[in-house]
Amino acid sequence: MVKKTVKDLDLKDKKVLVRADFNVPMKNGQITNDNRIQAALPTLEYILEQGGKVIVFSHLGRVKTEEDKEGKSLRPVAERLGELLGKDVTFVPETRGEELEKAIDSLSSGNVLMFENTRFEDIDGKKESKNDPELGKYWAGLGDVFVNDAFGTAHRAHASNVGIASNIESAVGFLVEKEIKFIGGAVDEPQRPFVAILGGAKVSDKIGVIENLLSKADKVLIGGGMTYTFYKAQGKAIGNSLVEEDKIDLARELLSKAGDKLILPVDSVAATEFSNDAPSEVVGDEIPEGKMGLDIGPETIDLFRKELEGAKTVVWNGPMGVFEMENFAKGTAAVCEILAKLEEATTIIGGGDSATAAQQLGFEEDFSHISTGGGASLEYLEGKELPGLAVIPDK
Ligand code: ADP
Ligand code: MG
């Protein structure tokens, strides 16, 4: 899939609507991490260099009632964006109306305007989140062309992505282009051997991903909490480990379908309680009564290292253990380290917690690509068509 990108648009003196993902973490009205604003700069700077007029907008948090608006204004984001771009960003605290229209009309080329949180339109009938056709058309009418650079919401059909793109000439921005290149590339035409590593808490969250990647990858390595539902399906003892009773049949089915493509851990770090301070020990592929598996063990790390040797494409979704607790983060850190050393491989992380784990453990720079969209990257890995991308024409 080669989508039209911002480079394919005529931008000079055009009013360029840009859907960014500025859903940044905030505390007491202060932005606590501006990564997402920084990440949008290449697309915005490119449009400005080409002499376009940037009208940028985003959602921030969830807004259902008038009270929810408190602390959800994009004003602080507009200020931060201005600092990062080194130029004033006009902020219009509205999502529609005369004030907004006039401000856009008087915007000159090479300048930036930001309007208010798109989800403020959700208070009166979820117009944004339900892709109200009138709203998409109205927003589209404010500009000449549209650039979608918000991958994190691409799995949802909202007025601010699908709605606008259905009405005017559209393209993807550099961030979305990168997600398509890496995740789309791995899923659709991977360099082989292609190894997938799947972990995290639950089988139920990942059924679609496991099924899709089993059909695409050469090997699928399983770790994390979902291990024990597979163990139980094999009739193994799992102690008090995380298990989804209603997914045991499915796990059994996946095991028989996958044959030796699917590789389960051969040992675990098991503890008496779900706590960093709980006494723990390495056990084999049966978890003793009264204990729970909270990380993969050292033999599994060796096994995974061997399976990953020579891999050309690696997709990783879901931590190998409870990485939030230091004593159960070793498996996840070891996988990061193994992947960091695979010099010829394209290594991709999809999934919110896996990305956080890689960042916290200090491996952020060692991956070819860390996806910015938790839910969107999961759906992409499931092989689903993302509505926010489907609506953008191919080159
Ligand atoms: P992602 O966001 O990357 O898709 P998930 O949300 O599926 O990942 O899973 C992340 C969570 O899984 C983490 O909070 C981690 O603590 C938990 N987890 C990993 N291994 C285990 C385990 N053995 N038992 C319980 N929880 C686990
Ligand atoms: Mg998660």
Coordinates of C-alpha atoms and ligand atoms in Angstrom, one line a residue:
M1 CA 0.0 0.0 0.0
V2 CA 1.6 3.2 -1.1
K3 CA -0.5 6.1 0.0
K4 CA -0.3 9.6 -1.3
T5 CA 1.8 11.7 1.1
V6 CA 2.1 15.3 1.9
K7 CA 4.9 15.5 -0.7
D8 CA 2.4 14.7 -3.4
L9 CA 0.3 17.8 -2.6
D10 CA 0.5 21.3 -3.9
L11 CA 0.9 23.3 -0.7
K12 CA 1.9 26.8 -1.8
D13 CA -0.5 29.4 -0.3
K14 CA -2.9 26.5 0.4
K15 CA -4.9 26.2 3.6
V16 CA -3.6 22.8 4.8
L17 CA -5.7 21.0 7.4
V18 CA -3.5 18.7 9.5
R19 CA -4.8 16.1 11.9
A20 CA -2.1 15.5 14.4
D21 CA -2.0 13.3 17.4
F22 CA -1.5 15.8 20.3
N23 CA -3.1 13.6 22.9
V24 CA -0.2 14.3 25.3
P25 CA -0.1 13.4 29.0
M26 CA -1.1 16.4 31.2
K27 CA -1.0 17.1 34.9
N28 CA -2.5 20.3 36.4
G29 CA -2.6 22.0 33.0
Q30 CA 1.1 21.2 32.3
I31 CA 2.3 18.9 29.5
T32 CA 4.3 16.1 31.2
N33 CA 5.8 14.6 28.0
D34 CA 5.9 16.5 24.7
N35 CA 7.1 13.6 22.5
R36 CA 4.0 13.6 20.4
I37 CA 4.3 17.3 19.7
Q38 CA 8.0 16.9 18.7
A39 CA 7.0 13.9 16.5
A40 CA 4.6 16.1 14.5
L41 CA 7.3 18.7 13.6
P42 CA 8.7 17.2 10.4
T43 CA 5.3 17.3 8.7
L44 CA 4.4 20.7 9.9
E45 CA 7.8 22.2 9.1
Y46 CA 7.7 20.7 5.6
I47 CA 4.3 22.3 4.9
L48 CA 5.5 25.7 6.2
E49 CA 8.7 25.5 4.1
Q50 CA 6.5 24.8 1.0
G51 CA 4.6 28.0 1.8
G52 CA 1.5 26.4 3.1
K53 CA -0.8 27.7 5.8
V54 CA -1.1 25.2 8.6
I55 CA -4.4 24.6 10.4
V56 CA -3.6 21.9 12.9
F57 CA -5.9 20.1 15.3
S58 CA -6.2 17.0 17.5
H59 CA -8.2 15.4 20.2
L60 CA -7.0 15.4 23.8
G61 CA -8.5 12.8 26.2
R62 CA -12.1 11.9 26.3
V63 CA -14.8 14.5 26.5
K64 CA -18.4 13.4 27.1
T65 CA -19.8 16.2 29.3
E66 CA -19.3 19.9 29.7
E67 CA -17.4 19.2 32.9
D68 CA -14.9 16.9 31.0
K69 CA -13.7 20.0 29.1
E70 CA -11.8 21.1 32.2
G71 CA -8.1 20.6 31.6
K72 CA -8.7 19.3 28.1
S73 CA -8.1 22.5 26.1
L74 CA -5.3 22.3 23.5
R75 CA -4.1 25.8 24.4
P76 CA -1.0 24.6 26.3
V77 CA -0.2 22.4 23.3
A78 CA -0.5 25.3 21.0
E79 CA 2.0 27.2 23.2
R80 CA 4.4 24.3 23.3
L81 CA 4.2 23.9 19.6
G82 CA 5.0 27.6 19.1
E83 CA 8.1 27.2 21.2
L84 CA 9.2 24.1 19.3
L85 CA 8.6 25.7 15.9
G86 CA 10.1 29.0 17.0
K87 CA 7.0 30.9 15.7
D88 CA 3.7 32.1 17.1
V89 CA 0.9 29.7 16.8
T90 CA -2.5 31.3 16.8
F91 CA -4.9 29.4 19.0
V92 CA -8.6 29.6 18.5
P93 CA -10.6 28.1 21.4
E94 CA -13.4 27.0 19.2
T95 CA -14.1 23.9 17.0
R96 CA -16.4 25.9 14.6
G97 CA -17.9 29.3 14.0
E98 CA -17.2 32.8 12.9
E99 CA -14.2 33.4 15.1
L100 CA -12.5 30.3 13.7
E101 CA -13.4 31.0 10.1
K102 CA -12.2 34.6 10.3
A103 CA -8.9 33.6 11.9
I104 CA -8.3 31.0 9.1
D105 CA -9.1 33.6 6.4
S106 CA -6.6 36.0 7.8
L107 CA -3.8 33.4 8.2
S108 CA -0.9 34.1 5.9
S109 CA 1.4 31.6 4.2
G110 CA 4.1 30.0 6.4
N111 CA 2.0 30.5 9.5
V112 CA 0.2 28.2 11.9
L113 CA -3.2 28.1 13.6
M114 CA -4.5 25.5 16.0
F115 CA -8.1 25.1 16.9
E116 CA -9.7 23.5 20.0
N117 CA -9.9 19.8 21.0
T118 CA -11.9 18.0 18.3
R119 CA -13.7 16.0 21.0
F120 CA -15.4 19.1 22.4
E121 CA -17.8 18.2 19.5
D122 CA -18.6 15.0 21.3
I123 CA -20.7 16.7 24.1
D124 CA -23.6 17.3 21.8
G125 CA -24.2 13.9 20.2
K126 CA -20.6 12.5 19.7
K127 CA -20.3 14.3 16.4
E128 CA -16.5 13.8 16.3
S129 CA -16.3 10.2 17.5
K130 CA -19.3 9.1 15.4
N131 CA -18.1 10.8 12.3
D132 CA -21.1 13.0 11.9
P133 CA -21.1 13.8 8.1
E134 CA -22.1 17.4 8.6
L135 CA -19.1 18.0 10.9
G136 CA -16.6 16.3 8.6
K137 CA -17.9 18.4 5.7
Y138 CA -17.7 21.6 7.7
W139 CA -14.1 21.0 8.8
A140 CA -13.1 20.0 5.3
G141 CA -14.6 23.3 4.1
L142 CA -12.1 25.2 6.2
G143 CA -9.2 24.1 4.1
D144 CA -8.0 23.3 0.6
V145 CA -6.2 20.0 1.3
F146 CA -6.0 17.6 4.2
V147 CA -3.0 15.8 5.8
N148 CA -3.6 12.9 8.3
D149 CA -0.6 12.5 10.5
A150 CA -2.4 10.9 13.5
F151 CA -1.7 7.2 13.4
G152 CA -3.0 6.6 16.9
T153 CA -6.6 7.3 15.8
A154 CA -6.3 5.7 12.4
H155 CA -8.3 2.6 13.6
R156 CA -11.3 4.8 14.3
A157 CA -13.6 6.5 11.8
H158 CA -13.9 10.0 13.2
A159 CA -15.0 13.3 11.7
S160 CA -11.5 14.7 12.1
N161 CA -9.9 12.0 10.0
V162 CA -12.3 10.0 7.8
G163 CA -14.9 12.8 7.7
I164 CA -12.6 15.4 6.4
A165 CA -10.7 13.0 4.0
S166 CA -14.0 12.0 2.4
N167 CA -14.6 15.6 1.3
I168 CA -11.3 17.1 0.1
E169 CA -8.0 16.0 -1.4
S170 CA -6.0 14.1 1.2
A171 CA -2.7 12.5 2.0
V172 CA -0.8 11.1 4.9
G173 CA 1.9 12.9 6.8
F174 CA 5.5 11.6 7.5
L175 CA 4.6 9.9 10.7
V176 CA 1.8 7.9 9.2
E177 CA 3.9 7.1 6.2
K178 CA 6.6 5.6 8.5
E179 CA 4.0 3.5 10.3
I180 CA 2.8 2.1 7.0
K181 CA 6.3 1.5 5.8
F182 CA 7.3 -0.5 8.9
I183 CA 4.2 -2.2 10.2
G184 CA 2.5 -2.5 6.8
G185 CA 5.8 -3.7 5.3
A186 CA 6.4 -6.3 7.9
V187 CA 2.9 -7.7 7.7
D188 CA 2.5 -7.6 3.9
E189 CA 5.9 -8.3 2.5
P190 CA 8.4 -9.2 5.2
Q191 CA 12.0 -10.0 4.7
R192 CA 12.5 -13.5 5.9
P193 CA 13.0 -15.1 8.3
F194 CA 10.2 -13.2 9.9
V195 CA 9.9 -13.8 13.7
A196 CA 7.0 -12.5 15.8
I197 CA 7.3 -12.2 19.6
L198 CA 4.0 -11.9 21.4
G199 CA 3.5 -11.4 25.1
G200 CA 1.5 -9.2 27.4
A201 CA -1.2 -10.0 29.7
K202 CA -4.0 -11.8 27.9
V203 CA -4.7 -14.1 25.1
S204 CA -8.1 -12.4 24.6
D205 CA -6.5 -9.1 23.7
K206 CA -4.2 -10.7 21.1
I207 CA -6.2 -13.4 19.4
G208 CA -6.4 -11.5 16.1
V209 CA -2.7 -10.7 16.3
I210 CA -1.7 -14.3 17.0
E211 CA -3.8 -15.6 14.2
N212 CA -2.7 -13.1 11.7
L213 CA 1.0 -13.4 12.5
L214 CA 0.9 -17.2 12.7
S215 CA -0.2 -17.1 9.1
K216 CA 2.5 -14.6 8.1
A217 CA 5.6 -15.2 10.3
D218 CA 8.1 -18.1 10.2
K219 CA 8.1 -18.4 13.9
V220 CA 5.9 -17.0 16.7
L221 CA 7.5 -16.8 20.2
I222 CA 5.1 -16.5 23.1
G223 CA 5.8 -15.0 26.5
G224 CA 4.1 -13.0 29.2
G225 CA 0.9 -13.8 31.0
M226 CA -0.7 -15.5 28.0
T227 CA 1.8 -18.3 28.3
Y228 CA -0.2 -19.9 31.0
T229 CA -3.4 -20.2 29.1
F230 CA -1.4 -22.1 26.5
Y231 CA 0.2 -24.3 29.2
K232 CA -3.2 -25.1 30.6
A233 CA -4.4 -26.1 27.2
Q234 CA -1.4 -28.5 27.1
G235 CA -2.5 -29.9 30.4
K236 CA 0.4 -28.4 32.3
A237 CA 0.2 -27.2 35.9
I238 CA 0.1 -23.4 36.1
G239 CA -0.3 -22.7 39.9
N240 CA -1.9 -19.3 40.4
S241 CA -0.6 -17.8 37.1
L242 CA -2.8 -15.6 35.0
V243 CA -5.2 -17.7 33.0
E244 CA -8.3 -17.2 30.8
E245 CA -10.4 -20.3 31.3
D246 CA -12.7 -19.3 28.4
K247 CA -9.7 -19.1 26.0
I248 CA -8.2 -22.6 26.7
D249 CA -10.0 -24.3 23.8
L250 CA -8.9 -21.5 21.5
A251 CA -5.3 -21.8 22.7
R252 CA -5.5 -25.6 22.1
E253 CA -6.7 -25.0 18.6
L254 CA -4.0 -22.4 17.9
L255 CA -1.4 -24.9 19.2
S256 CA -2.5 -27.7 16.9
K257 CA -2.9 -25.3 13.9
A258 CA 0.6 -23.8 14.4
G259 CA 2.6 -26.9 15.0
D260 CA 6.2 -26.1 15.6
K261 CA 5.8 -22.6 14.4
L262 CA 4.6 -21.5 17.8
I263 CA 7.2 -21.6 20.6
L264 CA 6.3 -21.4 24.2
P265 CA 8.6 -20.6 27.2
V266 CA 10.4 -23.6 28.7
D267 CA 10.9 -21.9 32.1
S268 CA 9.4 -19.1 34.2
V269 CA 10.3 -16.9 37.1
A270 CA 7.5 -17.8 39.6
A271 CA 6.6 -15.9 42.8
T272 CA 4.3 -16.4 45.7
E273 CA 2.5 -13.1 45.1
F274 CA 2.0 -10.4 42.5
S275 CA 4.5 -8.2 44.1
N276 CA 8.1 -7.1 43.4
D277 CA 9.1 -8.1 47.0
A278 CA 7.6 -11.6 46.8
P279 CA 10.1 -14.5 47.0
S280 CA 10.7 -15.9 43.6
E281 CA 12.5 -18.8 41.8
V282 CA 13.1 -20.1 38.4
V283 CA 10.9 -23.1 37.6
G284 CA 10.4 -25.3 34.5
D285 CA 7.4 -25.5 32.3
E286 CA 5.1 -26.4 35.2
I287 CA 4.3 -23.8 37.8
P288 CA 4.2 -25.2 41.3
E289 CA 1.0 -24.8 43.4
G290 CA 0.8 -21.6 45.2
K291 CA 3.1 -19.7 42.8
M292 CA 2.5 -17.6 39.7
G293 CA 4.7 -17.1 36.6
L294 CA 5.6 -13.5 36.3
D295 CA 8.5 -13.6 33.8
I296 CA 10.2 -15.9 31.3
G297 CA 13.2 -17.7 32.7
P298 CA 16.9 -17.9 31.6
E299 CA 16.5 -21.0 29.4
T300 CA 13.7 -19.4 27.5
I301 CA 15.8 -16.3 26.9
D302 CA 18.5 -18.6 25.4
L303 CA 15.9 -20.4 23.3
F304 CA 14.5 -17.1 22.0
R305 CA 18.0 -15.9 21.3
K306 CA 18.5 -18.9 19.1
E307 CA 15.2 -18.6 17.4
L308 CA 15.9 -14.9 16.6
E309 CA 19.4 -15.6 15.2
G310 CA 19.5 -14.5 11.5
A311 CA 16.0 -13.0 11.6
K312 CA 15.5 -10.3 9.0
T313 CA 12.1 -9.0 10.3
V314 CA 11.0 -9.0 13.9
V315 CA 7.7 -7.8 15.2
W316 CA 7.3 -7.6 18.9
N317 CA 4.1 -7.0 20.7
G318 CA 3.6 -7.5 24.5
P319 CA 6.1 -7.6 27.3
M320 CA 7.6 -11.0 28.4
G321 CA 6.8 -10.4 32.0
V322 CA 5.5 -7.9 34.6
F323 CA 8.2 -5.5 33.5
E324 CA 6.7 -2.8 35.8
M325 CA 8.3 -4.7 38.7
E326 CA 12.1 -4.7 38.6
N327 CA 12.4 -8.4 39.6
F328 CA 10.2 -9.5 36.7
A329 CA 11.6 -7.2 34.0
K330 CA 14.6 -9.4 33.1
G331 CA 12.9 -11.3 30.3
T332 CA 11.6 -8.2 28.6
A333 CA 15.0 -6.5 29.0
A334 CA 16.8 -9.6 27.5
V335 CA 14.5 -9.6 24.5
C336 CA 15.3 -5.8 24.0
E337 CA 19.0 -6.6 24.2
I338 CA 18.8 -9.5 21.7
L339 CA 16.8 -7.4 19.2
A340 CA 19.2 -4.5 19.7
K341 CA 22.1 -6.8 18.5
L342 CA 20.3 -8.1 15.4
E343 CA 22.1 -5.9 13.0
E344 CA 20.5 -7.0 9.8
A345 CA 17.0 -7.2 11.0
T346 CA 14.2 -4.7 10.8
T347 CA 12.9 -4.6 14.3
I348 CA 9.4 -3.2 15.1
I349 CA 7.5 -2.7 18.3
G350 CA 3.8 -2.4 18.2
G351 CA 1.8 -2.0 21.4
G352 CA 1.6 0.6 24.1
D353 CA 3.2 -1.3 27.0
S354 CA 5.9 -2.9 24.9
A355 CA 6.9 0.5 23.7
T356 CA 6.9 1.9 27.3
A357 CA 9.0 -1.1 28.4
A358 CA 11.6 -0.6 25.7
Q359 CA 11.8 3.1 26.6
Q360 CA 12.0 2.6 30.3
L361 CA 14.7 -0.1 29.9
G362 CA 16.8 2.3 27.8
F363 CA 16.4 0.6 24.3
E364 CA 14.4 3.2 22.5
E365 CA 17.1 4.0 20.0
D366 CA 17.8 0.3 19.2
F367 CA 14.7 -0.5 17.2
S368 CA 14.0 0.3 13.6
H369 CA 10.5 1.4 14.5
I370 CA 8.5 1.9 17.6
S371 CA 4.9 2.4 16.7
T372 CA 3.2 5.5 18.2
G373 CA -0.3 4.0 18.2
G374 CA -1.2 1.3 20.7
G375 CA -4.7 0.3 19.6
A376 CA -4.0 1.2 16.0
S377 CA -0.8 -0.8 15.7
L378 CA -2.6 -3.8 17.2
E379 CA -5.3 -3.6 14.6
Y380 CA -2.8 -3.1 11.9
L381 CA -0.9 -6.2 13.1
E382 CA -4.2 -8.1 13.0
G383 CA -4.3 -7.4 9.3
K384 CA -7.3 -5.1 9.6
E385 CA -7.8 -2.2 7.3
L386 CA -7.6 1.0 9.3
P387 CA -10.5 3.3 8.3
G388 CA -8.3 6.5 8.8
L389 CA -5.8 5.1 6.2
A390 CA -8.3 3.4 3.9
V391 CA -9.9 6.7 3.0
I392 CA -6.6 8.2 1.8
P393 CA -6.0 7.4 -1.9
D394 CA -2.9 5.5 -3.1
K395 CA -0.3 7.4 -5.0
Ligands
ADP1 P1 0.9 -4.1 24.9 O1 0.3 -2.8 25.5 O2 2.4 -3.9 24.5 O3 0.1 -4.6 23.7 P2 -0.4 -5.7 26.9 O4 -1.2 -4.6 27.3 O5 -1.0 -6.8 26.2 O6 0.9 -5.2 26.0 O7 0.3 -6.3 28.2 C1 1.1 -5.6 29.1 C2 0.9 -6.1 30.5 O8 1.1 -7.5 30.6 C3 1.9 -5.4 31.4 O9 1.2 -4.6 32.3 C4 2.5 -6.6 32.1 O10 2.7 -6.4 33.5 C5 1.5 -7.7 31.9 N1 2.1 -9.0 32.0 C6 3.2 -9.5 31.3 N2 3.5 -10.8 31.8 C7 2.6 -11.1 32.7 C8 2.5 -12.2 33.6 N3 3.3 -13.3 33.5 N4 1.5 -12.2 34.5 C9 0.7 -11.1 34.6 N5 0.8 -10.0 33.8 C10 1.8 -10.0 32.9
MG2 MG -1.3 -2.5 26.8

